[in-house]
Amino acid sequence: MDILQLIQSNLLTPVILFFLFGIIAARIKSDLKIPEAISEFLPIYLLAAIGLHGGIEMRNTGFENMLIPMLVAICLSLLFTLNHYQILRRLGNLSIFDSYALASTYGAVGAVTFSVGLSFLKNQGVASEGYLAAVLAVLEPVAFILAIFLTNMAVSKQIRTKKQSFVKDNASGIDVGFQETRTKLSQILHESITGKAIVILLGSIVIGYVIGESGFASIKIVFDDMFTGAIVIFMIEMGIVAGQRLDDIKKVGVFLTAFAVIVPTFNGVIGVLVATAMGLSLGGAVMFGLLLASASFIAAPAVLRHAIPQANPSLYITSALGITFPYNIIVLLPVMFTVSTFVHNMEGSIDLFHYVLKDWV
Amino acid sequence: MDILQLIQSNLLTPVILFFLFGIIAARIKSDLKIPEAISEFLPIYLLAAIGLHGGIEMRNTGFENMLIPMLVAICLSLLFTLNHYQILRRLGNLSIFDSYALASTYGAVGAVTFSVGLSFLKNQGVASEGYLAAVLAVLEPVAFILAIFLTNMAVSKQIRTKKQSFVKDNASGIDVGFQETRTKLSQILHESITGKAIVILLGSIVIGYVIGESGFASIKIVFDDMFTGAIVIFMIEMGIVAGQRLDDIKKVGVFLTAFAVIVPTFNGVIGVLVATAMGLSLGGAVMFGLLLASASFIAAPAVLRHAIPQANPSLYITSALGITFPYNIIVLLPVMFTVSTFVHNMEGSIDLFHYVLKDWV
Amino acid sequence: MDILQLIQSNLLTPVILFFLFGIIAARIKSDLKIPEAISEFLPIYLLAAIGLHGGIEMRNTGFENMLIPMLVAICLSLLFTLNHYQILRRLGNLSIFDSYALASTYGAVGAVTFSVGLSFLKNQGVASEGYLAAVLAVLEPVAFILAIFLTNMAVSKQIRTKKQSFVKDNASGIDVGFQETRTKLSQILHESITGKAIVILLGSIVIGYVIGESGFASIKIVFDDMFTGAIVIFMIEMGIVAGQRLDDIKKVGVFLTAFAVIVPTFNGVIGVLVATAMGLSLGGAVMFGLLLASASFIAAPAVLRHAIPQANPSLYITSALGITFPYNIIVLLPVMFTVSTFVHNMEGSIDLFHYVLKDWV
Amino acid sequence: MKLYAVKLLTVTCEILAQKDVIEILKKHGITGYTTYEVDGNGARGIRGQGFKNEKNVKIEIIMREDKLQDVVEEISRTLFADFATVLYVSDVSVVRAEKF
Amino acid sequence: MKLYAVKLLTVTCEILAQKDVIEILKKHGITGYTTYEVDGNGARGIRGQGFKNEKNVKIEIIMREDKLQDVVEEISRTLFADFATVLYVSDVSVVRAEKF
Amino acid sequence: MKLYAVKLLTVTCEILAQKDVIEILKKHGITGYTTYEVDGNGARGIRGQGFKNEKNVKIEIIMREDKLQDVVEEISRTLFADFATVLYVSDVSVVRAEKF
Ligand SMILES: Nc1ncnc2c1ncn2[C@@H]1O[C@H](COP(=O)(O)O)[C@@H](O)[C@H]1O
Ligand SMILES: Nc1ncnc2c1ncn2[C@@H]1O[C@H](COP(=O)(O)O)[C@@H](O)[C@H]1O
Ligand SMILES: Nc1ncnc2c1ncn2[C@@H]1O[C@H](COP(=O)(O)O)[C@@H](O)[C@H]1O
Ligand code: NA
Ligand code: NA
Ligand code: NA
């Protein structure tokens, strides 16, 4: 199947179609809405299902192999976040706050995107490494922490500079500033690692690992068989919310629109290649790429609004949800799948690299 | 099985029993309640399931045959609405506003009734034409539009008459009145065709058509296997709401109570006969009859409260939900099923009519 | 399997693990939360499922055998409630109000505990008598009614004594007091037997009985297959709520903590023995014991807050939910299962007692 | 459009005391009120987490001044001791004074 | 911090009349408001059980005094007859008077 | 029943700023407040559609007049620039002035 065919067949799955339907419903100003309680519950459910599934897989396959991909993902995520910042600040001329906020939004991961990725692979009949759910959990706060740390550094440097030039004598003021920054940082750190997404995901991974296939049997119908149906319902709401934001894309501007498409493509393809080099399976490489390509639009505002309140939330929510998310699930997933298929077929050279890498570690 | 037996066996299905249970719970003033988010979500879910199912069926069987039943349904719905108005205004002596509101409530269709009808047929092991979901979607706004149009005409005629007799010279006032009527009409038209029920129903039909049986497989458990269970839960809430309204039936009066039973019976049986004449299957004829017999009690208030605010909502909600709905699902469904079985057994004559009709078109 | 192994294997089921997970999530102050609408709906769903299942079982096995266990359960519940009161008032030195409130909280039954018990038995591959769902329904108000009656008696005695000593002449005042007490009592009686838990449970039992296995088929997936998955989700919320209350345990004190562990153990083991003596099956005896061991933490506050407003709700909620519930589902269930297995293996003597009892009735 | 001065009584209390407040209102011949669920913090700790029964409710009653004293007195007397309750009174103006 | 006196208009009405109220506000150049769903009881009976459309909504609008009369007049004239509606006005103070 | 005059401060803001407001209250020794989620419209556009984090919350605080100025000042200074926020103050009377 060539890439366009794959995009088309992906486009015609219920998950994507109901997302597009949601967008249309919002555009024609329908009063259709998934009640808040349901749309708040669904991500919890999806993450629990992802976690359980990942945990069970890890029990089956061991998690010795998890370490390297995890570390590589963290490094890439940090590198990419810094890279985003440079692009946004230099090329995009965005404010320091907006730049850091957007940089970490795109450095972070999207749990909904991950769910759609899993259902995409299911549809293709391809499996992926279970431990990627753990990578998802660990990756979530990494980019935020870096961005928040750097923002706070930048802000306290600004304050310090101001203080030094104006009130030369007031040294304790700076210390207070530092102190406050540190307090705030540790507070935000706590907030982001006790955020519901990470907590339910990690908890479910552990539980999945403990109960294994046999313990899962009694809840399989709810946490496995109903998974795709639940995504479909959630995608209606995602479509509606994205559709409501479509007008805001004008405010986002050409630069950011381009950023929201090009950067995920770059990150995602690099991700696929690196994952393949590390020996991940065809599907695993796609999911690894998706982790790096995805932007966070549910966890991001919750953390960033406190951490970098000066940044304009409609910039990062709109670009992540209104542009990158549809692009990722409709176009980039099939593209990465094709890339992954391609590089997994020229196994020889890759495996070589893999062995080299393994020797090296 | 004779008709009484059929009513009895229908009465003893979970769907009907939980509805009656809900009524009892409300009557003994229990605090039992399905949380709002759930009871708002369930109709969306039910309509999505109905739509997907209908769309898949249409892909299997084509939708060439849909056109005539659709047009006939629209015509009958318009005729019936006018007929209701005459009965209500002339025989019932109701105000012009109440008459139009009630006429269209009974001219419109009830999505919940339709769901119960489908589960009734499932129980009887009888199928129905998938395109009837599309007829449901199209029929929904038809009666409203007619009633609103006529009400607005009536009101602006009144205004005009008043204006002519009192302020002979003020012609522009009438124009303004007309203008306003037209604006309001187009606004209400927009509202009723972008109403959530129609939107989710049409969207799901299209998606069902596109994905077909194979694309549906991954979400079948949620959107098919769980259907009857979901109806049961919704019926508890319907029962509770109906039960809370039982006291209001006194205010509805004898005339309207009789109307709420006789008119659906008449419409429904005509519907079954016409559908049979058009060549619909046994089950399809029942569903076609049910479309015409059912009254709208969720969509109606939302539209009518804006369109005809002078009408008393407790009249049309109470009679549609408190009287017609229970009557339809408990008594009329089995009656129509019996009628449909009967006329489908004397196929010869009917088929004849069918061929004549086909030749004529 | 010995008792420690059983506790361990129980501990590693999804139901218990997700409960512990919820506690941890609350302790680390995560913002994880099951939306209110979902956590309000789940008990209704669970009770409907329990009721339907019980009703169907009763249709299969008849309910002649139900009478004695039901009466015995009521008697034991009343006896235990009086016993709790004595312990709390004499040994614990609690106020009369707190004593009665706690006595009835532990005399009443916990529907959630019952659900967990059923899933525990399912896990062990052991069945239980269907009519125990009916016992659950009947037992629910019994302890409350007794406690409320006694509290009101105590209060009006107090009032009377005061009146007699101070305003000798005002006899009608006492009558009014009595009158009020009686009104309030009948009102609370109505409230507690029309409470949602009892209503949905009794309704579902009747419906289950009426529809039987065959009528249940169409809703089995929702009301049976999804049962354990639904419990798991509810247990997350229970864990969170329990975790939030863990700090309050300090306020509960050593005496009440001991009470919250020892009393259920005593009641539960007595329950298992009595049930075995009455001829209930292995699983049935466990469930019977669980009924007597469990404390009510959802229905209790709703009733007691009105009936005995002077009692401190955080005492009875915290001890029932924060101590007894985890203890019951983690430790006591396996203990009672072991006891029941043990006494069911020395069948001879027990059966003897059983026949004696049967002859006697 | 003339506006008439009346009183707005606002009671914030445990959801389980709502029935009692409405009972008191009824006793004083008042049937009009507006209610909604709220969370809160106060002398009895944070309310609104956990079970629904542990939420608060706000009850707002527009009424004529002459009934105010009695209603406030009865609510204070019967509920303040046992239930988490806060009440306050404000001055508002309405169009149809006869409605209240 | 200086506080400026403005008016707070509160409209409690059927949820289906919300759109009409906001329409009226817009007509008078007012775009700021706060809304939330409530239950209630009044001349038209208990509201808030049953279907969501049968709930009430509260709409609160901080505005300058000069627009108040017209808005109150128009709401009274167009909605009082057909919809369950109650409105009242109170005096409040704000920091940024220019915002309203 | 004697009523005592106190102040009611109402803050309507983004749900994500709730924590900051409560932090400020705590700093000024205030632990009593009532909160509930609302929708709204204002200078920052319609709020309440879409994600829950994009809703508003109303925070109501009954307090003695002497703390009011400082609290209002701090909220204005720290939140007005970055968050959608509106606040207003009204006069109310309570039964137990010592509670606040
Ligand atoms: N100072 C206050 N301002 C606003 N609401 C309050 C205040 N104090 C208490 N409340 C509300 O009244 C409820 C009961 O208060 P309390 O009895 O003090 O726990 C609290 O849960 C809050 O919702
Ligand atoms: N006296 C009152 N105090 C507070 N709210 C009221 C009052 N009367 C009516 N309401 C509210 O206004 C709505 C409509 O009132 P009505 O038109 O009288 O039925 C009611 O459902 C209540 O929410
Ligand atoms: N004039 C107003 N009256 C009542 N509430 C308002 C008003 N203006 C703004 N609000 C509320 O305050 C929130 C923030 O306002 P803003 O910062 O202007 O977007 C809005 O979403 C509304 O909930
Ligand atoms: Na990323
Ligand atoms: Na009809
Ligand atoms: Na018990």
PDB file of C-alpha atoms in Angstrom, chain C residues 36 40 191 238 241 244-245 301-302 305-306 309-310 317 321, chain D residues 14 16 19-20 37 44 49-55 82-83:
ATOM      1  CA  GLU C  36     -19.112  13.130  39.941  1.00  0.00           C
ATOM      2  CA  GLU C  40     -22.894   8.731  41.207  1.00  0.00           C
ATOM      3  CA  GLU C 191     -36.798   8.362  53.178  1.00  0.00           C
ATOM      4  CA  MET C 238     -13.527   4.831  46.605  1.00  0.00           C
ATOM      5  CA  VAL C 241     -12.245   9.294  48.901  1.00  0.00           C
ATOM      6  CA  GLN C 244      -8.622  11.888  51.506  1.00  0.00           C
ATOM      7  CA  ARG C 245     -10.058  10.742  54.824  1.00  0.00           C
ATOM      8  CA  PRO C 301     -24.742   9.733  55.897  1.00  0.00           C
ATOM      9  CA  ALA C 302     -27.811  10.460  53.779  1.00  0.00           C
ATOM     10  CA  ARG C 305     -27.518  13.311  58.867  1.00  0.00           C
ATOM     11  CA  HIS C 306     -31.258  13.912  59.022  1.00  0.00           C
ATOM     12  CA  PRO C 309     -27.968  15.441  63.054  1.00  0.00           C
ATOM     13  CA  GLN C 310     -26.201  15.801  66.400  1.00  0.00           C
ATOM     14  CA  ILE C 317     -17.978   7.957  57.517  1.00  0.00           C
ATOM     15  CA  LEU C 321     -14.969   3.920  54.665  1.00  0.00           C
TER      16      LEU C 321
ATOM     17  CA  GLU D  14     -24.531  21.093  53.557  1.00  0.00           C
ATOM     18  CA  LEU D  16     -28.279  17.311  53.327  1.00  0.00           C
ATOM     19  CA  LYS D  19     -34.506  19.948  52.756  1.00  0.00           C
ATOM     20  CA  ASP D  20     -34.630  21.470  56.228  1.00  0.00           C
ATOM     21  CA  GLU D  37     -24.446  23.052  44.335  1.00  0.00           C
ATOM     22  CA  ARG D  44     -15.896  22.451  59.245  1.00  0.00           C
ATOM     23  CA  GLN D  49     -14.522  16.475  47.521  1.00  0.00           C
ATOM     24  CA  GLY D  50     -15.622  12.922  47.861  1.00  0.00           C
ATOM     25  CA  PHE D  51     -19.249  11.904  48.019  1.00  0.00           C
ATOM     26  CA  LYS D  52     -21.930  14.115  46.628  1.00  0.00           C
ATOM     27  CA  ASN D  53     -23.612  14.265  50.030  1.00  0.00           C
ATOM     28  CA  GLU D  54     -20.591  16.111  51.271  1.00  0.00           C
ATOM     29  CA  LYS D  55     -21.029  19.011  48.923  1.00  0.00           C
ATOM     30  CA  ASP D  82     -25.524  20.718  63.701  1.00  0.00           C
ATOM     31  CA  PHE D  83     -24.828  21.658  60.106  1.00  0.00           C
TER      32      PHE D  83
END
